[in-house]
């Protein structure tokens, strides 16, 4: 009798797993020594990884190419400061491996009993940790989906359209809001013309007075104010909108208030005073794969009212309906979310939280906040550098300032390219009040003070000859 074609014996699986774990361990062991930006070209990576699929399997030899994958990947060591990128905590990575092995569909308790209860439990843990005690929620792929779902709930709560078709409404946000909000209002049929990007203040935050005036003007014009999107940690500078003030406007005007906390919300575990009002919002997103250091992908949508989630997402055919009325065994996630098939994303986070303890995460976030303050001090003490924004969280925006105004943007663009090509640190770019800036965001549990100091060293080394004093 022929063996089943895709089966592995226990010994074969153990051997393959040992080889993968060995390669992963070697990668982590060398992580601090390799260039962050590999010297790869598109042609090289295409030649390596875009060949024909083998008709006959390579067996365990296929695993050897994982070394090349690592060599041509961006390294997430403590000097990667680009974008808002978590560091891929290794215990979480092991949780991901185990989640793939048990292969549970996280769509209902009946299809994944243990992982369903784990997801509900972890959402409750995190909601309490960030100041949203009593909120429910679901784990999603990322902040973009969580923000889309939050605004879908807002639409169905204020101007229902699921059953009878499109009802437009106006969504308000700061000019600093994440691009996913523009995508969401388009996908929901609200129309991007109905997204009001209101000017942020000098502190990069949305003023409640600016919001109120815009809502009053739209209502006077016969429009339907639907929702305000506050930001708890803007992508560029980390600014946190005045949540309590915006909640007050939303309640006065009968609007939903959603918070994009994808980047910044974990800092509420350390500096809750920065996030006053978070307990009173309707929904909020948070990316665990950012500042909770988890491997991609792992995001959470919290919401106050589970009925609002079901109003937005519930639609079930007979073949999928739960036949159990027992509260746990009858639990279905597909009534609360866009997704039907869902991997058990929460297992890695559950394992990571239990392995390290919540206090360790608080300490890591507090350390990143301190390091951002340190970087700001180093920049402020360097005559050739200019800090371009306050540092409310862990994003630091600055630029090389030793050039005439007309060439500053070009000079800084060239410095950024040289710094990143050198591979010792990695920065991203942003625009602050119309100026091109260098941006370092610290959301990595591996980062040291020496790594932070390397930012200034590398920028100065990549800059033109200095004339500043």
PDB file of N, CA and C in Angstrom, residues 415-448:
ATOM      1  N   UNK A 415      20.609  61.803   2.877  1.00  0.00           N
ATOM      2  CA  UNK A 415      21.154  61.266   4.125  1.00  0.00           C
ATOM      3  C   UNK A 415      20.420  59.988   4.512  1.00  0.00           C
ATOM      4  N   UNK A 416      19.097  60.007   4.405  1.00  0.00           N
ATOM      5  CA  UNK A 416      18.302  58.819   4.749  1.00  0.00           C
ATOM      6  C   UNK A 416      18.721  57.625   3.898  1.00  0.00           C
ATOM      7  N   UNK A 417      18.900  57.856   2.608  1.00  0.00           N
ATOM      8  CA  UNK A 417      19.287  56.754   1.729  1.00  0.00           C
ATOM      9  C   UNK A 417      20.658  56.207   2.119  1.00  0.00           C
ATOM     10  N   UNK A 418      21.598  57.080   2.419  1.00  0.00           N
ATOM     11  CA  UNK A 418      22.930  56.612   2.802  1.00  0.00           C
ATOM     12  C   UNK A 418      22.900  55.854   4.125  1.00  0.00           C
ATOM     13  N   UNK A 419      22.157  56.370   5.086  1.00  0.00           N
ATOM     14  CA  UNK A 419      22.062  55.704   6.389  1.00  0.00           C
ATOM     15  C   UNK A 419      21.512  54.300   6.230  1.00  0.00           C
ATOM     16  N   UNK A 420      20.419  54.171   5.504  1.00  0.00           N
ATOM     17  CA  UNK A 420      19.785  52.856   5.366  1.00  0.00           C
ATOM     18  C   UNK A 420      20.622  51.895   4.534  1.00  0.00           C
ATOM     19  N   UNK A 421      21.312  52.409   3.525  1.00  0.00           N
ATOM     20  CA  UNK A 421      22.178  51.533   2.733  1.00  0.00           C
ATOM     21  C   UNK A 421      23.382  51.051   3.551  1.00  0.00           C
ATOM     22  N   UNK A 422      23.842  51.861   4.462  1.00  0.00           N
ATOM     23  CA  UNK A 422      24.946  51.429   5.313  1.00  0.00           C
ATOM     24  C   UNK A 422      24.554  50.229   6.169  1.00  0.00           C
ATOM     25  N   UNK A 423      23.289  50.152   6.531  1.00  0.00           N
ATOM     26  CA  UNK A 423      22.772  48.939   7.147  1.00  0.00           C
ATOM     27  C   UNK A 423      22.931  48.825   8.646  1.00  0.00           C
ATOM     28  N   UNK A 424      23.549  49.817   9.298  1.00  0.00           N
ATOM     29  CA  UNK A 424      23.726  49.696  10.746  1.00  0.00           C
ATOM     30  C   UNK A 424      22.458  50.093  11.491  1.00  0.00           C
ATOM     31  N   UNK A 425      21.798  51.168  11.048  1.00  0.00           N
ATOM     32  CA  UNK A 425      20.486  51.538  11.568  1.00  0.00           C
ATOM     33  C   UNK A 425      19.552  51.711  10.388  1.00  0.00           C
ATOM     34  N   UNK A 426      18.263  51.680  10.687  1.00  0.00           N
ATOM     35  CA  UNK A 426      17.272  51.862   9.625  1.00  0.00           C
ATOM     36  C   UNK A 426      16.244  52.873  10.123  1.00  0.00           C
ATOM     37  N   UNK A 427      16.081  53.957   9.356  1.00  0.00           N
ATOM     38  CA  UNK A 427      15.110  55.002   9.660  1.00  0.00           C
ATOM     39  C   UNK A 427      14.074  55.059   8.554  1.00  0.00           C
ATOM     40  N   UNK A 428      12.957  55.717   8.821  1.00  0.00           N
ATOM     41  CA  UNK A 428      11.977  55.985   7.773  1.00  0.00           C
ATOM     42  C   UNK A 428      11.845  57.486   7.595  1.00  0.00           C
ATOM     43  N   UNK A 429      11.122  57.887   6.594  1.00  0.00           N
ATOM     44  CA  UNK A 429      10.899  59.306   6.335  1.00  0.00           C
ATOM     45  C   UNK A 429       9.465  59.676   6.671  1.00  0.00           C
ATOM     46  N   UNK A 430       9.233  60.946   6.852  1.00  0.00           N
ATOM     47  CA  UNK A 430       7.883  61.461   7.080  1.00  0.00           C
ATOM     48  C   UNK A 430       7.877  62.932   6.691  1.00  0.00           C
ATOM     49  N   UNK A 431       6.687  63.512   6.732  1.00  0.00           N
ATOM     50  CA  UNK A 431       6.537  64.941   6.473  1.00  0.00           C
ATOM     51  C   UNK A 431       5.910  65.584   7.700  1.00  0.00           C
ATOM     52  N   UNK A 432       6.562  66.589   8.226  1.00  0.00           N
ATOM     53  CA  UNK A 432       6.049  67.333   9.377  1.00  0.00           C
ATOM     54  C   UNK A 432       5.953  68.796   8.981  1.00  0.00           C
ATOM     55  N   UNK A 433       4.729  69.316   9.003  1.00  0.00           N
ATOM     56  CA  UNK A 433       4.461  70.703   8.623  1.00  0.00           C
ATOM     57  C   UNK A 433       5.135  71.065   7.302  1.00  0.00           C
ATOM     58  N   UNK A 434       5.029  70.150   6.346  1.00  0.00           N
ATOM     59  CA  UNK A 434       5.507  70.397   4.995  1.00  0.00           C
ATOM     60  C   UNK A 434       6.974  70.106   4.764  1.00  0.00           C
ATOM     61  N   UNK A 435       7.700  69.691   5.796  1.00  0.00           N
ATOM     62  CA  UNK A 435       9.135  69.437   5.654  1.00  0.00           C
ATOM     63  C   UNK A 435       9.428  67.946   5.665  1.00  0.00           C
ATOM     64  N   UNK A 436      10.378  67.536   4.848  1.00  0.00           N
ATOM     65  CA  UNK A 436      10.866  66.163   4.838  1.00  0.00           C
ATOM     66  C   UNK A 436      11.694  65.941   6.105  1.00  0.00           C
ATOM     67  N   UNK A 437      11.383  64.884   6.844  1.00  0.00           N
ATOM     68  CA  UNK A 437      12.107  64.625   8.086  1.00  0.00           C
ATOM     69  C   UNK A 437      12.551  63.173   8.148  1.00  0.00           C
ATOM     70  N   UNK A 438      13.550  62.935   8.967  1.00  0.00           N
ATOM     71  CA  UNK A 438      13.976  61.592   9.325  1.00  0.00           C
ATOM     72  C   UNK A 438      13.182  61.175  10.554  1.00  0.00           C
ATOM     73  N   UNK A 439      12.800  59.912  10.584  1.00  0.00           N
ATOM     74  CA  UNK A 439      11.915  59.466  11.670  1.00  0.00           C
ATOM     75  C   UNK A 439      12.438  58.156  12.243  1.00  0.00           C
ATOM     76  N   UNK A 440      12.590  58.135  13.565  1.00  0.00           N
ATOM     77  CA  UNK A 440      12.970  56.919  14.280  1.00  0.00           C
ATOM     78  C   UNK A 440      11.841  56.567  15.240  1.00  0.00           C
ATOM     79  N   UNK A 441      11.320  55.362  15.119  1.00  0.00           N
ATOM     80  CA  UNK A 441      10.238  54.910  15.994  1.00  0.00           C
ATOM     81  C   UNK A 441      10.736  53.682  16.752  1.00  0.00           C
ATOM     82  N   UNK A 442      10.645  53.735  18.073  1.00  0.00           N
ATOM     83  CA  UNK A 442      11.224  52.687  18.916  1.00  0.00           C
ATOM     84  C   UNK A 442      10.101  51.818  19.472  1.00  0.00           C
ATOM     85  N   UNK A 443       9.905  50.668  18.858  1.00  0.00           N
ATOM     86  CA  UNK A 443       8.907  49.698  19.313  1.00  0.00           C
ATOM     87  C   UNK A 443       9.519  48.306  19.287  1.00  0.00           C
ATOM     88  N   UNK A 444      10.715  48.193  19.825  1.00  0.00           N
ATOM     89  CA  UNK A 444      11.482  46.962  19.727  1.00  0.00           C
ATOM     90  C   UNK A 444      12.017  46.599  21.103  1.00  0.00           C
ATOM     91  N   UNK A 445      11.739  45.377  21.529  1.00  0.00           N
ATOM     92  CA  UNK A 445      12.191  44.965  22.861  1.00  0.00           C
ATOM     93  C   UNK A 445      13.701  44.727  22.911  1.00  0.00           C
ATOM     94  N   UNK A 446      14.365  44.692  21.755  1.00  0.00           N
ATOM     95  CA  UNK A 446      15.801  44.445  21.706  1.00  0.00           C
ATOM     96  C   UNK A 446      16.637  45.722  21.780  1.00  0.00           C
ATOM     97  N   UNK A 447      16.031  46.880  21.619  1.00  0.00           N
ATOM     98  CA  UNK A 447      16.763  48.131  21.500  1.00  0.00           C
ATOM     99  C   UNK A 447      17.485  48.481  22.798  1.00  0.00           C
ATOM    100  N   UNK A 448      18.744  48.910  22.664  1.00  0.00           N
ATOM    101  CA  UNK A 448      19.559  49.350  23.789  1.00  0.00           C
ATOM    102  C   UNK A 448      19.859  50.839  23.650  1.00  0.00           C
TER     103      UNK A 448
END
